[in-house]
Tab-separated table of C-alpha atoms in Angstrom:
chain	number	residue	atom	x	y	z
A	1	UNK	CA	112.511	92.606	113.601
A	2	UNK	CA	114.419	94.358	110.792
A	3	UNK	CA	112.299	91.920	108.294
A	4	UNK	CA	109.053	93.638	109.716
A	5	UNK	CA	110.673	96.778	109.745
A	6	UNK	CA	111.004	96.632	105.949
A	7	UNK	CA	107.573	94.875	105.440
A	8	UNK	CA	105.593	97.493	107.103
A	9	UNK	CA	108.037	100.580	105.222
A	10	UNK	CA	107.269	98.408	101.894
A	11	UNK	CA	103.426	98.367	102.764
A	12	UNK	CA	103.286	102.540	103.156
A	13	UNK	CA	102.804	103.171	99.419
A	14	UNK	CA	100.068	101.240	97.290
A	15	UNK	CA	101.677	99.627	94.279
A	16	UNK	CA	100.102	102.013	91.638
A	17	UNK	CA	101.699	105.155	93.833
A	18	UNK	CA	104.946	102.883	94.341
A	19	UNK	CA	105.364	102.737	90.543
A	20	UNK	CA	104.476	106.625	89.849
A	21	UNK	CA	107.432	107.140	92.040
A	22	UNK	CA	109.802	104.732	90.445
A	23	UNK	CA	109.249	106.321	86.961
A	24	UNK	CA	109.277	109.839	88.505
A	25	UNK	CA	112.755	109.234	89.971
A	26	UNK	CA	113.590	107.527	86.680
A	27	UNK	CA	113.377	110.611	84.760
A	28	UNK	CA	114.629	113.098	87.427
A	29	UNK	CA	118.148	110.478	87.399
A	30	UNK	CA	118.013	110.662	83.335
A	31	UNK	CA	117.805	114.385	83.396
A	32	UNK	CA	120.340	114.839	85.932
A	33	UNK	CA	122.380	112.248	83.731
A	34	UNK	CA	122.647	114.551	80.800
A	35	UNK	CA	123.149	117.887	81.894
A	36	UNK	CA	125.618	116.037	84.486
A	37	UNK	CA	123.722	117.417	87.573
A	38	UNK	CA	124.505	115.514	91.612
A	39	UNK	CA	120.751	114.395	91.651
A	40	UNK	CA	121.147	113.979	95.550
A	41	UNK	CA	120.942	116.125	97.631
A	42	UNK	CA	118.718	118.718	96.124
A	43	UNK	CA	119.228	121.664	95.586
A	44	UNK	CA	117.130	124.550	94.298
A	45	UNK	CA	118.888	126.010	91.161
A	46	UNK	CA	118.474	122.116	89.414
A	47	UNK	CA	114.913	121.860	90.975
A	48	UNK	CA	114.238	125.200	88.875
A	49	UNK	CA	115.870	123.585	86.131
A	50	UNK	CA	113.959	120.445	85.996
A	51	UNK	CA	110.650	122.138	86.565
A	52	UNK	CA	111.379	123.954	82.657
A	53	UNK	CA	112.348	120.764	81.160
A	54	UNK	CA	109.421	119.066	82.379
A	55	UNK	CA	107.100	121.716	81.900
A	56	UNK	CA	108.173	121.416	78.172
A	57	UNK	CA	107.542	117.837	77.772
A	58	UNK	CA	103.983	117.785	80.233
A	59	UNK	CA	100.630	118.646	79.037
A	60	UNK	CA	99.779	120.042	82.648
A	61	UNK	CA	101.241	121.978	85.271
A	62	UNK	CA	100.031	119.807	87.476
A	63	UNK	CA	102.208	116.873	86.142
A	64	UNK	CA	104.992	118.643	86.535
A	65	UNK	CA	103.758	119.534	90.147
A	66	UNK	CA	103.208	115.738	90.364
A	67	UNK	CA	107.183	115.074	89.012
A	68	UNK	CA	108.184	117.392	91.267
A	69	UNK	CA	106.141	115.729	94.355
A	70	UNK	CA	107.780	112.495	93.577
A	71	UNK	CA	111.493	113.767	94.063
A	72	UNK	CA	110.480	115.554	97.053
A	73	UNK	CA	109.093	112.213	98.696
A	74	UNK	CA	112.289	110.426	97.252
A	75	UNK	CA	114.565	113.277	99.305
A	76	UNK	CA	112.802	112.452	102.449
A	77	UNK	CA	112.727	108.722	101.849
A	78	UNK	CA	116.682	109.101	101.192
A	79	UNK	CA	117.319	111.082	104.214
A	80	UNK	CA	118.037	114.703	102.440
A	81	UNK	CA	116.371	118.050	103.356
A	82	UNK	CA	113.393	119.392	101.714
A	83	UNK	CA	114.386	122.504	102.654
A	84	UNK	CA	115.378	123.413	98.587
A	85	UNK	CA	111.354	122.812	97.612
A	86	UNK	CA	110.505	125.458	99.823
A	87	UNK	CA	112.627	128.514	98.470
A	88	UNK	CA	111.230	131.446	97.283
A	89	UNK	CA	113.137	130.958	94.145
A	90	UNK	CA	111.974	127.505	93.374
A	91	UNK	CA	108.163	128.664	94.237
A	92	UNK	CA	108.462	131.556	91.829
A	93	UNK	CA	109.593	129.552	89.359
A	94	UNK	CA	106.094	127.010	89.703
A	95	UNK	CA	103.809	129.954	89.806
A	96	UNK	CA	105.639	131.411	86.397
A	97	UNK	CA	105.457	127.865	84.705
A	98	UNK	CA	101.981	128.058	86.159
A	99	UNK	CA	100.669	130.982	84.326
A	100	UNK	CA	102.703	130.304	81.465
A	101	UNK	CA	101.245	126.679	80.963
A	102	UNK	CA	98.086	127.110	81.964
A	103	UNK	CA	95.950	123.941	80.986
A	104	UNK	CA	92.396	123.200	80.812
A	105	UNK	CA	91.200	119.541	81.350
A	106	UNK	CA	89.014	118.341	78.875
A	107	UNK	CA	86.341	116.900	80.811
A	108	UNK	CA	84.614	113.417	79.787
A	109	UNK	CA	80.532	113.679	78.981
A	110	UNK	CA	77.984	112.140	81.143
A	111	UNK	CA	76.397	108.728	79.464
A	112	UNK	CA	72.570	109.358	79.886
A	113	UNK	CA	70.275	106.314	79.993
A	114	UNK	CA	69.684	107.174	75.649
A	115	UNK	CA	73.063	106.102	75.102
A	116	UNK	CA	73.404	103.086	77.428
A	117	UNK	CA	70.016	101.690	75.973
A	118	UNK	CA	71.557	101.988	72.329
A	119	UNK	CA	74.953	100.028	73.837
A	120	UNK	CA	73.526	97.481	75.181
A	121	UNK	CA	70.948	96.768	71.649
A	122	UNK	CA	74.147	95.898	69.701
A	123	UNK	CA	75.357	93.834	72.001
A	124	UNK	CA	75.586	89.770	71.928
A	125	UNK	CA	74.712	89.333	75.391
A	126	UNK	CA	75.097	85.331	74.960
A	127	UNK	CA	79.246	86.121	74.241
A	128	UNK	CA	80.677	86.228	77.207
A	129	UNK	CA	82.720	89.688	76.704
A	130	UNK	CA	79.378	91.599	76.099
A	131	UNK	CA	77.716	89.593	78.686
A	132	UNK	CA	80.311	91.223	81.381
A	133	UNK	CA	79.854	94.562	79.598
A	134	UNK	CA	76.421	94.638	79.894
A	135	UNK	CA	76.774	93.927	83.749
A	136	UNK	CA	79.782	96.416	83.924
A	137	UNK	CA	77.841	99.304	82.397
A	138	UNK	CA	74.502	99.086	84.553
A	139	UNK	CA	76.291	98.657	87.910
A	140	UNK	CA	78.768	101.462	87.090
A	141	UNK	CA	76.180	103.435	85.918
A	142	UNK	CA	73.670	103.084	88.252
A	143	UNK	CA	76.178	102.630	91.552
A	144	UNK	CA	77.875	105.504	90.263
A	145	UNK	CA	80.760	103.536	90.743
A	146	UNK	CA	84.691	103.567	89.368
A	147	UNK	CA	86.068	101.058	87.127
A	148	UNK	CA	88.529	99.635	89.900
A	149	UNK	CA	85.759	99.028	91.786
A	150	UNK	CA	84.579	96.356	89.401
A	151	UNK	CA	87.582	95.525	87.349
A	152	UNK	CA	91.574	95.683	87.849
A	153	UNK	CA	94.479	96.739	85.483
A	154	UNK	CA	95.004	93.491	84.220
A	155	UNK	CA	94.155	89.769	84.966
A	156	UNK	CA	97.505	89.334	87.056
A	157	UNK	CA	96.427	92.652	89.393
A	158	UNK	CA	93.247	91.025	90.369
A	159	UNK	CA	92.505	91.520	94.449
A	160	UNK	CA	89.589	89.826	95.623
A	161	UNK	CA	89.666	92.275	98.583
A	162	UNK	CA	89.754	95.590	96.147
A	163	UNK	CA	87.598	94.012	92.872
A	164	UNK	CA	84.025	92.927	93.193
A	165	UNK	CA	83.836	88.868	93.753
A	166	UNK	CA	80.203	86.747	93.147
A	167	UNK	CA	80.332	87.149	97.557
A	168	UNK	CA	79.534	90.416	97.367
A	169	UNK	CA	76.428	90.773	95.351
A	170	UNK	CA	73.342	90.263	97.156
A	171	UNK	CA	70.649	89.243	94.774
A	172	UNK	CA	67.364	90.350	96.212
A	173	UNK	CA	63.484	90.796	95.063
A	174	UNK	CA	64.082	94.127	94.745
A	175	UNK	CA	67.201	94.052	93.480
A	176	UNK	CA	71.120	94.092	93.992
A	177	UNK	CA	72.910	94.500	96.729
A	178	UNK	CA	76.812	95.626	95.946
A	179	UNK	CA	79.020	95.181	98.903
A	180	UNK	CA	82.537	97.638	98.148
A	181	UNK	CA	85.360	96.706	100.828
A	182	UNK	CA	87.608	98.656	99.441
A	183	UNK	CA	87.658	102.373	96.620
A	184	UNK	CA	90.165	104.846	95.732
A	185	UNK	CA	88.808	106.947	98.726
A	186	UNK	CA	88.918	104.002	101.057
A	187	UNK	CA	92.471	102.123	100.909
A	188	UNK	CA	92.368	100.579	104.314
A	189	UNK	CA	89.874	97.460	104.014
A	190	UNK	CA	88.214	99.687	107.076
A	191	UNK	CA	84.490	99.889	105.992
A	192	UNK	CA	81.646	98.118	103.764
A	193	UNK	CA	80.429	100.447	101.296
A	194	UNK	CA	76.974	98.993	100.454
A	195	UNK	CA	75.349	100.280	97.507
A	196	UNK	CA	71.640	98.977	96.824
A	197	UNK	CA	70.740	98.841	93.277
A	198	UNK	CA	67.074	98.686	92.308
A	199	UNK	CA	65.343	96.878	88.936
A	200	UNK	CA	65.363	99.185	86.341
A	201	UNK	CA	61.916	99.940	84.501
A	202	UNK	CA	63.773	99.447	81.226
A	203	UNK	CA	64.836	95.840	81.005
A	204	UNK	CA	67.566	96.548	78.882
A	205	UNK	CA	69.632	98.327	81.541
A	206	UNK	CA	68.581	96.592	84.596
A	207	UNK	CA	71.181	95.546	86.763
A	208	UNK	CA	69.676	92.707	88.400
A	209	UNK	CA	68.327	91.303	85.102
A	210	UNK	CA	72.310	91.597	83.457
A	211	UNK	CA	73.869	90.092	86.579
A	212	UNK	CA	71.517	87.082	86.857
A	213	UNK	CA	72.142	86.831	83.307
A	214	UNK	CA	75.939	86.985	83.678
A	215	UNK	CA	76.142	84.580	86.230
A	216	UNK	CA	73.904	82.219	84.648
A	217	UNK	CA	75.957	82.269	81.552
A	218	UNK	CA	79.395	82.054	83.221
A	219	UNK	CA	79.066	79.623	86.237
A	220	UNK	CA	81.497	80.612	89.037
A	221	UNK	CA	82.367	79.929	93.229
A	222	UNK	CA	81.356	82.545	95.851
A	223	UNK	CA	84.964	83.748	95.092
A	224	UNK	CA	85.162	83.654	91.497
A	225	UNK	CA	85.039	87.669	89.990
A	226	UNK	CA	82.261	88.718	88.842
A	227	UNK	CA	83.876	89.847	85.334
A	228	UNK	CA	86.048	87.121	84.207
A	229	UNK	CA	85.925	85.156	80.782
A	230	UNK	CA	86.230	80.997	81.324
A	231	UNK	CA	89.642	79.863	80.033
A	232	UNK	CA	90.635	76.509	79.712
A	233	UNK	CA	88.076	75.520	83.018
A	234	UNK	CA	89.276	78.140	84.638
A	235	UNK	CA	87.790	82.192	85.260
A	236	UNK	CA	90.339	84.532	84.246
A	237	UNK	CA	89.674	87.826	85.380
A	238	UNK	CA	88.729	90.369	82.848
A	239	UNK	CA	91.410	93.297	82.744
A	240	UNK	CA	90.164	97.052	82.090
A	241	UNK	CA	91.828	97.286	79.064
A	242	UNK	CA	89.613	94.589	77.239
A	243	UNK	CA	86.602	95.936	78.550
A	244	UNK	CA	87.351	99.302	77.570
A	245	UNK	CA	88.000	98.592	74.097
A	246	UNK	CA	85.380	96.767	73.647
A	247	UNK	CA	83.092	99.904	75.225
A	248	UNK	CA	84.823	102.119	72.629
A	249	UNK	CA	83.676	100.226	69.821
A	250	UNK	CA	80.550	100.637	70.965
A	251	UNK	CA	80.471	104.219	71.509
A	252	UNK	CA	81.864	104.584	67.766
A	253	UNK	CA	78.886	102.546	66.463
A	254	UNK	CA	76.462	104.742	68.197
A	255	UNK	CA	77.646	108.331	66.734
A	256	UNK	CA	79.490	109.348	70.258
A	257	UNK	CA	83.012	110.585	70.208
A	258	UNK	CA	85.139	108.012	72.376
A	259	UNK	CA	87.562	110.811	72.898
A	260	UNK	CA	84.925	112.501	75.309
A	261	UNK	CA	83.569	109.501	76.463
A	262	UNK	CA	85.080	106.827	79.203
A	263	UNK	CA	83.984	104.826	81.548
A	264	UNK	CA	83.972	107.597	84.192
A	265	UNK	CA	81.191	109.586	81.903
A	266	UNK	CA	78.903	106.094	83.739
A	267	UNK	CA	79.762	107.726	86.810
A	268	UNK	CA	78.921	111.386	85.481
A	269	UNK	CA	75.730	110.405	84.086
A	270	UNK	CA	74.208	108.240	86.873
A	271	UNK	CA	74.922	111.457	89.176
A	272	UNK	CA	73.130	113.553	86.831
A	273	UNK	CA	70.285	111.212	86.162
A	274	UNK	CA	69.753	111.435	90.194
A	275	UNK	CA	70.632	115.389	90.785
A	276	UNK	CA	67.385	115.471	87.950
A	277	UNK	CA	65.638	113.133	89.636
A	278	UNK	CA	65.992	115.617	92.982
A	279	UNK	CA	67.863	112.919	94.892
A	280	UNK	CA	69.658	115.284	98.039
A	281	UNK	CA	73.173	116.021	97.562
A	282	UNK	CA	74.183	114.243	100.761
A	283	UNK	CA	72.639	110.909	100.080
A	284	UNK	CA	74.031	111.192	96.309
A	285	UNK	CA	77.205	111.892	97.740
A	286	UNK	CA	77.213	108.720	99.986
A	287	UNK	CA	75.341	106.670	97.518
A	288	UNK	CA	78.676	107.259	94.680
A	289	UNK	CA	81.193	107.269	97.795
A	290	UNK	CA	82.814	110.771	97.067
A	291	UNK	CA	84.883	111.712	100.063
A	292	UNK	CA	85.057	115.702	98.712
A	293	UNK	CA	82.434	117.706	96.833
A	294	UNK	CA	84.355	117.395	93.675
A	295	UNK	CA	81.496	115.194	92.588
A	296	UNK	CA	79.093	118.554	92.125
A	297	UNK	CA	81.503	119.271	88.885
A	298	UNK	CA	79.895	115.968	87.620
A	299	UNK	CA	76.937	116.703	87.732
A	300	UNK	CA	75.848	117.956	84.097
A	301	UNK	CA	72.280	119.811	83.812
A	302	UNK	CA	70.227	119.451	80.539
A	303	UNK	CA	70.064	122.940	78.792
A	304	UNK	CA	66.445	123.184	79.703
A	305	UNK	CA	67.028	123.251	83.312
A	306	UNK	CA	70.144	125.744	83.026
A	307	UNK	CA	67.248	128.302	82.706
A	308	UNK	CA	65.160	127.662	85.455
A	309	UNK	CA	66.952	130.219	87.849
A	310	UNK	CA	66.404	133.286	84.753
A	311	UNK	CA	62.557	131.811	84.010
A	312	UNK	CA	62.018	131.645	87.681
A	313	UNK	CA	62.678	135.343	87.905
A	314	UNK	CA	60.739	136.378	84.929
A	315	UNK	CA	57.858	134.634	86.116
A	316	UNK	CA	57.704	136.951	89.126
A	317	UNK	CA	58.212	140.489	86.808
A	318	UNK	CA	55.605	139.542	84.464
A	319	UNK	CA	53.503	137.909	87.499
């Protein structure tokens, strides 16, 4: 029973979370190290402490809200009070490193369907990298969908249950059928997202046409990913990393700045290709699987249409 106990405890944090909080405790212990503080139990004069040093190291306050967040789980997990994180000390002291590192988040650019149909003409769609790229950028694009939807970390992280397998596309007349067991949003293996994905009137960025392609190209099992290279007989799954470097190139070669462009600006600009095409907020918001509204800061409105309110009401006064 005590084996079980300690499987289910181990199960409570996902292994991406599990790591944040191994390196947050890490540099809590190496701080408390040097200035020779008891890091156990807390207590609120070192809490204040640690929130300057990090604040001088982190970009963001909300890092150090994040390092912070980590040792407070890590005093629960241990068995201490928590009791020091709520002090009105220790709160004045986050909402003065608050104001005085205030930090705005460079947001990445939407890809619009110019930029994807320049991509995809340099690429060598019969090598198997750009083959998977080509896929990768019309499903992300048009699904709206995040990279760890379709790829993992690395080749070792794979999960057929999180990553998209050959099982779960549905190849159909109209078009493709993307069955998502598993999101950022949606941990618990609980639900099918299904996310239909029609042909594309441009060829070039068709998801169906790029899949079928893919798959013809790299032969692979119901089970086999559906972005892997073949290695030695074998599909080894294609890591982000690869595919993102590979994407940067790209974006280089086609006069973008990769510094404001990821693979998240696929998911930016296939919401604002649909908020222009006047596609309701509530089936956008289902169709990209956003749990909050934050995906209405996405959304990115041609210049032209940023005047439509202002025109609107000139219209009437000259009317």
């Amino acid at each position: 029973m005590q084996k079980e106990v300690k499987l289910a405890k181990g199960a409570a944090f996902r292994p991406g979370t599990y790591s944040n909080l191994k390196s947050q405790l890490n540099a809590y212990h190496i701080f408390c190290v040097y200035y020779k503080f008891r890091p156990f139990p807390c207590i609120k004069d070192i809490l204040c402490a640690y929130a300057c040093f990090l604040s001088k190291s982190l970009s963001s306050f909300s890092s150090v809200k994040n390092y912070i967040s980590g040792i407070k789980t890590w005093s629960q997990l241990f068995g201490f009070t928590v009791e020091p994180f709520l002090s009105t000390e220790f709160k004045l002291t986050l909402r003065g490193l608050s104001h005085k590192n205030q930090h705005v988040a460079v947001s990445k650019l939407p890809l619009l369907p110019t930029h994807l149909i320049d991509i995809v003409r340099l690429l060598n769609i019969y090598d198997y990298l750009d083959a998977c790229l080509w896929c990768f950028l019309t499903f992300a694009f048009f699904g709206m969908l995040r990279a760890s939807n379709l790829v993992s970390r690395s080749s070792t992280s794979f999960n057929s249950r999180e990553q998209l397998i050959r099982d779960n596309v549905v190849v159909s007349e109209k078009g493709i059928l993307l069955l998502l067991k598993w999101s950022k949003t949606r941990q618990n293996h609980d639900y099918t997202h299904q996310v239909s994905l029609c042909c594309s009137v441009e060829p070039s960025i068709c998801p169906a046409r790029a899949y079928k392609h893919l798959v013809s190209l790299i032969p692979g099992d119901k089970n086999a990913p559906v972005f892997a290279l073949p290695v030695h007989g074998k599909l080894l799954p294609l890591s982000r990393s690869v595919l993102l470097n590979r994407f940067r190139e790209l974006i280089v070669l086609v006069g973008l700045d990769p510094s404001v462009y990821s693979f998240h600006s696929l998911r930016h600009g296939g919401a604002t290709l649909a908020t222009k095409a006047g596609i309701p907020e509530i089936l956008l918001k289902h169709h990209g699987d956003w749990r909050s509204d934050c995906f209405q800061t996405y959304i990115k409105q041609a210049s032209v249409d940023m005047y439509r309110v202002t025109s609107a009401m000139n219209y009437l006064i000259g009317s």
